[in-house]
XYZ file of C-alpha atoms in Angstrom:
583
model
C 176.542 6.553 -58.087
C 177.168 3.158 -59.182
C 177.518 2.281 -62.806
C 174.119 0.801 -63.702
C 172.747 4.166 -62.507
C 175.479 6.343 -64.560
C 174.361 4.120 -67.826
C 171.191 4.602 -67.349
C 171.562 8.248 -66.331
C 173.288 8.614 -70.685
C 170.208 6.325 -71.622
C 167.506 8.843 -69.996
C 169.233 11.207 -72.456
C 168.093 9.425 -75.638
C 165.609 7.058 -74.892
C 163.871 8.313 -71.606
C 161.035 5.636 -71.671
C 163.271 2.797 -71.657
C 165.354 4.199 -68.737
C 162.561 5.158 -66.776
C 161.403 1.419 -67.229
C 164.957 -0.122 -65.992
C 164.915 2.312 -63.147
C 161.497 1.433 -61.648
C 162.360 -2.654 -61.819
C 161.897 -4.081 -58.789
C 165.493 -5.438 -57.327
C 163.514 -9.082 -56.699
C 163.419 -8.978 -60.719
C 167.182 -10.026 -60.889
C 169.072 -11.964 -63.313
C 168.207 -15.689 -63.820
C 170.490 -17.806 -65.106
C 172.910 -14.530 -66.420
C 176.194 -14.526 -65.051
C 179.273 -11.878 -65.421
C 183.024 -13.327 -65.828
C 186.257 -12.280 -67.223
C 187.445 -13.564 -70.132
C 190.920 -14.191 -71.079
C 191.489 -11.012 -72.086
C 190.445 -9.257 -68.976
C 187.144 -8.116 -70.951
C 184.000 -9.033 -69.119
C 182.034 -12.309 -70.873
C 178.437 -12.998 -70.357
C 177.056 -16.639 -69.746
C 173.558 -17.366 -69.895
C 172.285 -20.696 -68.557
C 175.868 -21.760 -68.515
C 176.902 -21.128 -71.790
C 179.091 -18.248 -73.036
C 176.969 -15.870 -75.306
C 180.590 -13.753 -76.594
C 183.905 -15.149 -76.971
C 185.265 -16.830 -73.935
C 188.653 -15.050 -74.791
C 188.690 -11.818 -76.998
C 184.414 -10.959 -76.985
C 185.641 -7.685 -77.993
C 187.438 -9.070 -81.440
C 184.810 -12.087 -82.203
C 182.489 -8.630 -82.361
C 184.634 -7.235 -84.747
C 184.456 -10.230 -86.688
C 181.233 -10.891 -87.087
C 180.675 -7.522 -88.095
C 183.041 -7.600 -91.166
C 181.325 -10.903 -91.766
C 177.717 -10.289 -91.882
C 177.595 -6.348 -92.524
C 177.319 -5.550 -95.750
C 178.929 -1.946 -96.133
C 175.749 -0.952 -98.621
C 173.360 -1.562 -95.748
C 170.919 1.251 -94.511
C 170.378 0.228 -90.690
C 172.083 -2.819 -88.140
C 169.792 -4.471 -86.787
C 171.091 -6.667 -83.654
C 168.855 -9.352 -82.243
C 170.190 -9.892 -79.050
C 172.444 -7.224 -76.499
C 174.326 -9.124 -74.618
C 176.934 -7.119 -72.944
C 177.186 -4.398 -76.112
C 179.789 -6.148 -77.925
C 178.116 -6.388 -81.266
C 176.587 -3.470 -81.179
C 179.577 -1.253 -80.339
C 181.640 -2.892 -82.932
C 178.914 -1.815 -85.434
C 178.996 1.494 -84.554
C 183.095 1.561 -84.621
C 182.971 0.086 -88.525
C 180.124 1.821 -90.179
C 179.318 5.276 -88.370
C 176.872 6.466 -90.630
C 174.695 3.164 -90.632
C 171.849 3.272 -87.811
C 171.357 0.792 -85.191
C 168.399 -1.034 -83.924
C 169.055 -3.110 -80.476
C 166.351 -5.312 -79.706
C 166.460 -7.442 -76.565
C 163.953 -9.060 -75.341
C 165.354 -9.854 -71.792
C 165.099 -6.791 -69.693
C 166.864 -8.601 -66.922
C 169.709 -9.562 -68.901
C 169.789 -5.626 -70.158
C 169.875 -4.393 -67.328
C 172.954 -6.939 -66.248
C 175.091 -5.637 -69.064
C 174.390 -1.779 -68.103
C 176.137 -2.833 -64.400
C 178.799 -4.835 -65.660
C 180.644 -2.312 -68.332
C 180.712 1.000 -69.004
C 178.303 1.471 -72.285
C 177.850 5.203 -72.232
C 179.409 6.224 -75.274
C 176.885 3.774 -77.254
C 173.857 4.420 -74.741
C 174.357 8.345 -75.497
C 174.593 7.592 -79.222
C 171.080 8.869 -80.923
C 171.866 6.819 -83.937
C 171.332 3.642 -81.719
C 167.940 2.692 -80.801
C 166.596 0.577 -78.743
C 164.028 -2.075 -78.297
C 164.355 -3.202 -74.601
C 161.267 -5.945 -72.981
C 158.001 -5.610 -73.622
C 155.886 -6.904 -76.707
C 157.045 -8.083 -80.018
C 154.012 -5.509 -81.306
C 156.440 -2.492 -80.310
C 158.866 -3.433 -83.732
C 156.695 -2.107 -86.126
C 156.498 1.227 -84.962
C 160.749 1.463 -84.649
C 161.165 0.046 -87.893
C 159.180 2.489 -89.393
C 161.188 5.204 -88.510
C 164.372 3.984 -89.601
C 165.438 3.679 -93.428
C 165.092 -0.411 -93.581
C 165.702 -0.301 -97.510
C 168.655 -2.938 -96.896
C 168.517 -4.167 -93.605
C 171.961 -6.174 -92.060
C 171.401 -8.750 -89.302
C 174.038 -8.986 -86.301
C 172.169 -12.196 -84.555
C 173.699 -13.181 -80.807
C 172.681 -16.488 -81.708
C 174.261 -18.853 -78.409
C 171.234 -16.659 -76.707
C 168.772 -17.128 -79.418
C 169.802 -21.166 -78.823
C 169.705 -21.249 -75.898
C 166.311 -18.844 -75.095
C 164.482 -19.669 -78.159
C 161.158 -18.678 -76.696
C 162.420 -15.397 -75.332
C 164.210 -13.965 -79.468
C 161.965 -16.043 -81.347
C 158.486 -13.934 -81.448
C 160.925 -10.943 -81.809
C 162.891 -12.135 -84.754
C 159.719 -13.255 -86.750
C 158.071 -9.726 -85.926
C 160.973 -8.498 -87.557
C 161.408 -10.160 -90.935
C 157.480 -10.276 -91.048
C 157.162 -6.779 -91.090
C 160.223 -6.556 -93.697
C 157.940 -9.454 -96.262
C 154.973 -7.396 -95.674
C 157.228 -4.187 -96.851
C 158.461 -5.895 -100.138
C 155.110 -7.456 -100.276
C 153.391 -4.155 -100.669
C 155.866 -2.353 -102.368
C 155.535 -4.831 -105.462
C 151.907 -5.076 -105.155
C 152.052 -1.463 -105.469
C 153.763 -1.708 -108.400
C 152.203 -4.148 -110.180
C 148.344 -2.967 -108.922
C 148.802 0.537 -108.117
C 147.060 1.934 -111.397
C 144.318 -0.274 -111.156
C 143.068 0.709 -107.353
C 143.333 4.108 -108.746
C 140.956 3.171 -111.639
C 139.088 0.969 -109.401
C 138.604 4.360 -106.710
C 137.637 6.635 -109.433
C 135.164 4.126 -111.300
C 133.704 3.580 -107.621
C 133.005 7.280 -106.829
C 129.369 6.451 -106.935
C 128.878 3.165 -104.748
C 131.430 4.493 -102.138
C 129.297 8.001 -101.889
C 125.851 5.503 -101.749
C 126.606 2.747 -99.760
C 126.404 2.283 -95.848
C 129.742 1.837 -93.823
C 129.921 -1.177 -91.377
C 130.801 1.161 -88.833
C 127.226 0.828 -87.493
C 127.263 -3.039 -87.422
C 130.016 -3.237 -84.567
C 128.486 -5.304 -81.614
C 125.417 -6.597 -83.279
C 126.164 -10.173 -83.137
C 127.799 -9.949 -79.505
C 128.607 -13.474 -78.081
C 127.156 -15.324 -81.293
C 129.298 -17.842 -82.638
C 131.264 -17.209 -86.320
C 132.239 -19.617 -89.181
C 134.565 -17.779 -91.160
C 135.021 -19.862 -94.616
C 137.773 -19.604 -96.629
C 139.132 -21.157 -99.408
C 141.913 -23.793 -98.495
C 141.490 -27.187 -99.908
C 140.838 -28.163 -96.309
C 136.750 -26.747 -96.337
C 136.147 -29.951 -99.073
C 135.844 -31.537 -96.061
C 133.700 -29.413 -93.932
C 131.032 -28.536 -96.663
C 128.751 -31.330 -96.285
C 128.270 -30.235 -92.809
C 127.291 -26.798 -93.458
C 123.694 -26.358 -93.362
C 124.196 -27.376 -89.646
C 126.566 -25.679 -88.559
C 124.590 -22.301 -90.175
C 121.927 -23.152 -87.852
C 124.892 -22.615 -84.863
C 127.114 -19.813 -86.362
C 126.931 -16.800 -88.178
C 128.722 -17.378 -91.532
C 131.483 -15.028 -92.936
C 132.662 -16.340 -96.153
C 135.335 -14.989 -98.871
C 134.371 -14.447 -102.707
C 136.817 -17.316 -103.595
C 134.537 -20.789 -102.211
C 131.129 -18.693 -102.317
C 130.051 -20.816 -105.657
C 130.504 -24.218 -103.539
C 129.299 -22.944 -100.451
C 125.829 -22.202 -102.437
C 125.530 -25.513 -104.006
C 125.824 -27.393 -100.397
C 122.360 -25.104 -100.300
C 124.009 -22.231 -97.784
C 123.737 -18.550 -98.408
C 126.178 -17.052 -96.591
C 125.069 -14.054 -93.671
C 128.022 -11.802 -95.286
C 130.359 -12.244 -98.243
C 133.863 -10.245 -98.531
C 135.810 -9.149 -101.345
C 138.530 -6.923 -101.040
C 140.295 -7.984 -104.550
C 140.848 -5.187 -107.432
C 141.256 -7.698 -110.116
C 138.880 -8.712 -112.426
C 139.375 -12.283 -112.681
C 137.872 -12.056 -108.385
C 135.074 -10.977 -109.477
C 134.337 -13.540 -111.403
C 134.329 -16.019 -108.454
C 130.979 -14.436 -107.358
C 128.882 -15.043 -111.155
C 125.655 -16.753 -110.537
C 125.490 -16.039 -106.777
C 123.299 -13.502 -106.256
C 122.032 -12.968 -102.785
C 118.787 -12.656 -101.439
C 119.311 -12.205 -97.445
C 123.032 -12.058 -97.387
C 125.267 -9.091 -97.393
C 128.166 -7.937 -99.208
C 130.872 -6.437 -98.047
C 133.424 -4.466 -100.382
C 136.364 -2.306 -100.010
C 136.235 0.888 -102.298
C 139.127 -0.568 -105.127
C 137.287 -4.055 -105.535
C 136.555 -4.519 -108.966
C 133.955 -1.908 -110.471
C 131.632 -4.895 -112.100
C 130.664 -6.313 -108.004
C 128.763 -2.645 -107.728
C 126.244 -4.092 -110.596
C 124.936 -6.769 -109.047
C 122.092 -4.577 -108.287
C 120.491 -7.512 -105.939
C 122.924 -7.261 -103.128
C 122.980 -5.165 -100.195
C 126.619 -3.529 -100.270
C 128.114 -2.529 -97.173
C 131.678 -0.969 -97.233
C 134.925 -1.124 -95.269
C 137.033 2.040 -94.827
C 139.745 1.814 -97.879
C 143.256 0.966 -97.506
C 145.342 3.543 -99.691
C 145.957 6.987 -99.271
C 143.373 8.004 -102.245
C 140.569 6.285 -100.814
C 141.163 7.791 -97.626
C 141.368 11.104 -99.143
C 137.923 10.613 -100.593
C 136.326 9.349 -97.625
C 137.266 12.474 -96.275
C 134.390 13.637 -98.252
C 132.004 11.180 -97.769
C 132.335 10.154 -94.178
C 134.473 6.958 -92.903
C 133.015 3.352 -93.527
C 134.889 1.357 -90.298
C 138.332 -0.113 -90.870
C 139.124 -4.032 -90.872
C 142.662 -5.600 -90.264
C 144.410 -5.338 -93.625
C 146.474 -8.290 -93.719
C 146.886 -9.024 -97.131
C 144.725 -11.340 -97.471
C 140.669 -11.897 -98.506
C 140.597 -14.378 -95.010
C 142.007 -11.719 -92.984
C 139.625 -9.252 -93.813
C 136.567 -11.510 -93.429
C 138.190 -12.918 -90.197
C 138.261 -9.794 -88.842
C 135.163 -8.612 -90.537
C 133.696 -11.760 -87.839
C 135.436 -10.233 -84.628
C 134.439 -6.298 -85.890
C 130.827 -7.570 -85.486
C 131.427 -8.775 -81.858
C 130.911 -12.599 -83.007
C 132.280 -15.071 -80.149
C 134.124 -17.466 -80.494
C 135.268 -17.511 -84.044
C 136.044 -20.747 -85.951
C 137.834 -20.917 -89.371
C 137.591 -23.600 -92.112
C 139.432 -23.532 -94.956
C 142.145 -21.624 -93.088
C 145.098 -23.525 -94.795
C 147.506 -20.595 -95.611
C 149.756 -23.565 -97.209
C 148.637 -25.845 -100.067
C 148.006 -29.535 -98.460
C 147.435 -31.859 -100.907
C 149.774 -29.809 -103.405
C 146.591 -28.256 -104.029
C 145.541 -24.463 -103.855
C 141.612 -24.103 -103.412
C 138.819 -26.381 -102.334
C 136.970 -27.839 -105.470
C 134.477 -25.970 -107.150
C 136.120 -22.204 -107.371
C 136.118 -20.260 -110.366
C 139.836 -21.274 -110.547
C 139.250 -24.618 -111.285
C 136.643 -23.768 -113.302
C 139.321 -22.630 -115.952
C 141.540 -25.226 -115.158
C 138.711 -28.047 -116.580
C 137.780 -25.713 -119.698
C 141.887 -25.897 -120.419
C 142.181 -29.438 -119.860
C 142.714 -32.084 -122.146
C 143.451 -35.676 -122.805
C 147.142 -34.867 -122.418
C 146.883 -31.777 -119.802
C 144.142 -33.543 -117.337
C 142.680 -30.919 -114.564
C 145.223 -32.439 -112.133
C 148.225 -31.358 -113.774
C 147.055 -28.158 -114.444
C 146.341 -27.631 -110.673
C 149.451 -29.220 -109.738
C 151.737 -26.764 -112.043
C 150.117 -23.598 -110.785
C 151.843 -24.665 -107.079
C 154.937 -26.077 -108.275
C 156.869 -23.237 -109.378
C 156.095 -20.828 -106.368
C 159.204 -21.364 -103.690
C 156.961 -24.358 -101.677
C 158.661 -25.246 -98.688
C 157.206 -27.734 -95.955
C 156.351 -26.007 -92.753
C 154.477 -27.825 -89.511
C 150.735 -28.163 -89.861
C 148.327 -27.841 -87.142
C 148.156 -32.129 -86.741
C 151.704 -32.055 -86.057
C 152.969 -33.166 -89.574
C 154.097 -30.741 -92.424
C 152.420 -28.703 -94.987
C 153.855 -27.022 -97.757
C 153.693 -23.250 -98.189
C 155.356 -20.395 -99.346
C 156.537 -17.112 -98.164
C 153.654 -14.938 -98.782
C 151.459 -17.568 -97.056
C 153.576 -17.126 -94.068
C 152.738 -13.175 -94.222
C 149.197 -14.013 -93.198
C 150.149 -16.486 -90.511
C 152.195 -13.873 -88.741
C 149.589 -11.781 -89.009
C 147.155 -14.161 -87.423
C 149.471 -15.028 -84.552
C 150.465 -11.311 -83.663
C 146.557 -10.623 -83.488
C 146.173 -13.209 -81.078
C 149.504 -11.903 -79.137
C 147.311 -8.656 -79.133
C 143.940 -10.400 -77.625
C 144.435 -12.942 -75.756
C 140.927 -13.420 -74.559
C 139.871 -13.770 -78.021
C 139.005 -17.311 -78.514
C 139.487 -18.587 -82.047
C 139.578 -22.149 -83.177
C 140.253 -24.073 -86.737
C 139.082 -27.003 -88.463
C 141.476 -27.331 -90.725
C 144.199 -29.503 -89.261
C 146.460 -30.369 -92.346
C 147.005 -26.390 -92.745
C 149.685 -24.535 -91.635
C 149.826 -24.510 -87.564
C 148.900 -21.062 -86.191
C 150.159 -20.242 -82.615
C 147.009 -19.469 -80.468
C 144.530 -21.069 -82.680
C 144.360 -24.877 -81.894
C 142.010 -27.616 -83.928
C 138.419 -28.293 -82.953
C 136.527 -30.977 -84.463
C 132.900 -31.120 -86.796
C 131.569 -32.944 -83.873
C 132.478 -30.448 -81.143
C 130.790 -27.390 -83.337
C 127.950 -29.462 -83.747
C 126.876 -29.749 -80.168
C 126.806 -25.643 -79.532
C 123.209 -24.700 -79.155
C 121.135 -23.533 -82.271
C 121.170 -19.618 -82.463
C 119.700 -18.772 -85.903
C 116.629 -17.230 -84.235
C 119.200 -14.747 -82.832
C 121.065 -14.534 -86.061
C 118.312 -13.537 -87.912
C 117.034 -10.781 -85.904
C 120.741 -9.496 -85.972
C 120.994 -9.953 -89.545
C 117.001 -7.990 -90.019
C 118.617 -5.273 -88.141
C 121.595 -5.021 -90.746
C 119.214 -4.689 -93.723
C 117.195 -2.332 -91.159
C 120.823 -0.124 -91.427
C 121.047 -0.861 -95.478
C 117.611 0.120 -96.181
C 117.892 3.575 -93.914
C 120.962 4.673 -96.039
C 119.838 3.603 -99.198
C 116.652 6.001 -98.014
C 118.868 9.225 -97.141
C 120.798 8.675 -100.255
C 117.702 8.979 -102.252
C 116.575 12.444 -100.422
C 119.722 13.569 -100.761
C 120.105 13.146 -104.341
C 116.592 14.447 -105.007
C 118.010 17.479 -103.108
C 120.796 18.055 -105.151
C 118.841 17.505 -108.795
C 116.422 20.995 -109.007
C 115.320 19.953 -112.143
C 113.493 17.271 -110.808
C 110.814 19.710 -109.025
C 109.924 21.031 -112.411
C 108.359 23.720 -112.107
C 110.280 26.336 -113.738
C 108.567 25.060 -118.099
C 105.759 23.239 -116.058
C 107.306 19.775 -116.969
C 108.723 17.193 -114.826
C 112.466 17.548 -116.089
C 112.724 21.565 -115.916
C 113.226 23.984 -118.792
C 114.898 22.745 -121.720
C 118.068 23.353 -122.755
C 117.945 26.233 -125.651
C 118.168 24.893 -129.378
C 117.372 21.372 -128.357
C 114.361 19.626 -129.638
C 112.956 22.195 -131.033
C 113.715 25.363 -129.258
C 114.978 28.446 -130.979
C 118.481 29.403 -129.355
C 119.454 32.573 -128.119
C 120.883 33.772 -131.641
C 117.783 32.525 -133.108
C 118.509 30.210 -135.147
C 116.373 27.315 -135.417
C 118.019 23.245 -133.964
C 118.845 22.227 -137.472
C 121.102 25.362 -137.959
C 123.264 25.201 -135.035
C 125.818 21.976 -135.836
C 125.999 19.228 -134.418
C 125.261 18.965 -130.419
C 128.939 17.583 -128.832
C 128.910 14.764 -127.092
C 131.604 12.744 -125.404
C 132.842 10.336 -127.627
C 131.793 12.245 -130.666
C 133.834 15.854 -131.316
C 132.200 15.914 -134.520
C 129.481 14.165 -136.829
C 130.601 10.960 -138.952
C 132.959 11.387 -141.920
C 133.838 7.848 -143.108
C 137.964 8.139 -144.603
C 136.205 6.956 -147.930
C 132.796 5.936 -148.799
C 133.212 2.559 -149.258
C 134.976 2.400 -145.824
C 133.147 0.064 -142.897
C 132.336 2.179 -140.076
C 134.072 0.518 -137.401
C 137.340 0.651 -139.004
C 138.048 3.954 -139.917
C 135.351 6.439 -137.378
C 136.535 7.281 -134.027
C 133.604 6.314 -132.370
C 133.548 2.734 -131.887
C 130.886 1.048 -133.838
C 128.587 -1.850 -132.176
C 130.528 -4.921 -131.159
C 134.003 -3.330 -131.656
C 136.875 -3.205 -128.904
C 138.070 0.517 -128.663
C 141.888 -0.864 -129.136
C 140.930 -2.224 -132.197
C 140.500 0.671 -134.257
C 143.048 1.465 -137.061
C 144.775 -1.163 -136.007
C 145.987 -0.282 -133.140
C 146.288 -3.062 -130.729
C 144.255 -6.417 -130.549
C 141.524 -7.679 -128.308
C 142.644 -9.494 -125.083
C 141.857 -12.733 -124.892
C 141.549 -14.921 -122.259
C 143.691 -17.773 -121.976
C 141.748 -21.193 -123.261
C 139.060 -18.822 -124.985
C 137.588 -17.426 -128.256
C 135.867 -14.728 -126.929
C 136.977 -11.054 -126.382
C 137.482 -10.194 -122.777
């Protein structure tokens, strides 16, 4: 037995998948460019396209090194981007023995060279060290989930990252992607969490009522999409819209649906995702009258009154709402990438749309500007203005102060963006690593560049063929699906409301309650006689503190016009900013 098979013999012992992978390589599959030679100190060194990846002397003590250099002794796991021959890793191991490892290399050839040039059974047979061998950069997630990644450490073997930047690159992003996402969430958690539980609870109702778009996967198979966003980058593309509707379903988001209506354009379906009231707002004055909305369960309770619209909602993202759909059957999940465009992007490819095409799409802020004119945002901006704080500056400060820093932009120059920005481009790019068949296209060239989706022009998307005939029947099949639940929700509320059949007093609403309007109570005393009816709100009937005393001052039950806070003084009205109205 020689000694890539007795390595991978201790390997089968913690990580049998990855062995059994190794093993079945066929021997044409050898190293390229990897070579094996001794270094000064006797110690094998690795060289990879010529150039030594450990130290050409001591590889053993540069390891060392680097470990008391970039380690931090609070850390939680190791992560090391790059095997090489083991170096790194076993020198992690040596220093900090409580401290997991995660080995993630990307060359299985270049694996598999270290595991016959040194004996690494000690570390292989270590179940603290795991391991991330070939494949897909899509297999991270599920490792670093399992590991405690509170503070991770880094151990790059950057000569190989230099040298095979294509190879470690789509690996290391996957990495501290899914770490920003992490903090991302945690501290939208914390700053949100109470208000998608008020959202889920004040949205009982709608989420029991409304239709899922589980049953509108497929409908618009092979159909070209337009999903709008709200970049600064769609200014440009809105003039064109009316015919490029007449070639393209249209997905838009909440945040550019008040300037998509003016250009005359309803859109086929309009997302909103956001909790926060000041979202909602973007969609005053749009009401619908073919389009469709579609919601997730925590969006702002004050989008379920816009009692035009035909709601349709996605499956919820938190661990409430899925407890509650438990109840009320699941509504079809959409790619939760943090973002309004992600959802309605993949809101497009849920529906079987072909190919998709994005505008607005920036994830950066060209221009030094953050949405396309005409949003609700800039709305507030121009009622805050002045002669000495003009719109522009306002717009301008709101993207100053955010950590900008200039990335490359789909035209091959530089945009500037940000780190959370960057969130959704990964995102993008690893769904694209996922489907590769899917084709998906932007018109948005001075936005951030997103591997797998290159830049297509007005003029190209003008010359597809016309499809709104077939858009339309789709889209009279989807209120079809609306107006069938809305139906069974109506029987089966009738169902669960007795009182409505009537017939126990011979009046539509049932028999009446005893001692109310008139009838004698069970103790026989007449309405007047038995106090005061509770009702919620009201424990008890009026007592102003002193007759003279205003109402709404001194009662517990808010009088007309008054903010519940403001009460004994306890608390002011919110305002918002620039306005003299209560919120």
């Amino acid at each position: 037995m020689n000694r890539l098979q007795e390595n991978l013999r201790a390997l089968a012992g913690t990580d049998p998948r990855t062995a059994e992978a190794l093993a079945a390589r066929p021997a044409a599959q050898g190293p390229d460019g990897i070579t094996v030679a001794d270094s000064g100190s006797g110690a094998p060194a690795l060289l990879l396209d010529g150039v030594y990846v450990h130290g050409r002397h001591a590889p053993g003590r540069d390891a060392d090194a680097q470990v008391r250099r970039e380690v931090d002794p609070s850390a939680t796991v190791v992560i090391a981007i790059g095997f090489g021959l083991g170096y790194p890793a076993e020198a992690a191991r040596r220093a900090f023995p409580a401290i997991p490892v995660l080995v993630v290399e990307p060359d299985a050839a270049l694996f598999a060279a270290a595991l016959g040039a040194r004996d690494l059974r000690p570390l292989l047979s270590d179940a603290e060290v795991h391991w991330c061998v070939g494949g897909e950069p899509g297999r991270l997630p599920a490792l670093l989930e399992r590991l405690p990644t509170a503070r991770p450490a880094f151990l790059p073997l950057r000569p190989a990252m230099r040298v095979r930047p294509g190879t470690y690159r789509p690996f290391e992003e996957t990495i501290h992607s899914w770490l920003l996402r992490r903090d991302i969430n945690v501290n939208t958690l914390n700053r949100f969490g109470r208000l998608w539980v008020r959202n889920l609870c004040r949205n009982m109702v709608p989420m029991a009522r409304c239709a899922g778009i589980g049953g509108l996967r497929g409908l618009f198979e092979g159909i070209p999409a337009l999903v709008l966003a709200g970049g600064p980058s769609l200014d440009a593309v809105l003039a064109f819209l009316p015919a490029l509707r007449e070639r393209m379903l249209v997905v838009c988001v909440n945040t550019p649906l008040r300037a998509v209506r003016e250009c005359g354009v309803e859109p086929d379906f309009t997302v909103v995702v956001d909790p926060q009231f000041w979202a909602s707002r973007a969609l005053d004055w749009t009401a619908a009258d073919e389009g469709v909305l579609v919601a997730e369960p925590s969006t702002c309770p004050r989008v379920f009154r816009r009692t035009a619209e035909r709601f349709f909602l996605c499956s919820s993202l938190f661990p409430l709402g899925e407890k509650l759909e438990e109840a009320v059957g699941q509504k079809g999940h959409l790619g939760a990438g943090g973002s309004v465009s992600t959802s309605a992007w993949d809101l497009a490819r849920f529906l079987g749309a072909r190919p998709l095409y994005a505008a607005g799409l920036d994830l950066g802020f060209p221009g030094m500007r953050a949405h396309c004119r005409g949003t609700y945002a800039e709305s507030l901006w121009s009622a805050e203005s002045g002669r000495l704080s003009p719109l522009e500056g306002n717009a301008f400060r709101s993207v100053r102060d955010i950590g900008l820093f200039p990335v490359r932009s789909t035209d091959g120059g530089s945009t500037p963006t940000d780190r959370r920005m960057l969130l959704y481009k990964w995102w993008f790019e690893n769904q694209m690593r996922i489907d590769p068949s899917l084709e998906c296209r932007t018109l948005s060239p001075r936005g951030v560049q997103i591997d797998g989706m290159p830049a297509a022009g007005i003029q190209e998307i003008l010359a597809l063929p016309v499809a709104r005939s077939r858009i339309d029947q789709a889209m009279r099949r989807v209120r079809e699906i609306h107006d069938d639940e809305s139906r069974r929700d109506s029987t089966r509320g009738a169902a669960q409301r007795p009182g409505r059949a009537g017939a126990a007093a011979g009046r539509p609403g049932g028999p009446r309650r005893p001692g109310a309007l008139g009838q004698p109570d069970p103790g026989g005393r007449h309405p007047a006689q038995a106090g005061p009816v509770r009702q919620r709100g009201r424990a008890r009937p009026h007592r102003p503190c002193h007759p003279a005393a205003p109402r709404a001052q001194h009662c517990r039950v808010p009088g007309p016009g008054r903010h519940p806070r403001n009460h004994r003084g306890r608390g002011k009205a919110r305002r918002r900013p620039g306005s003299g109205r209560e919120k």
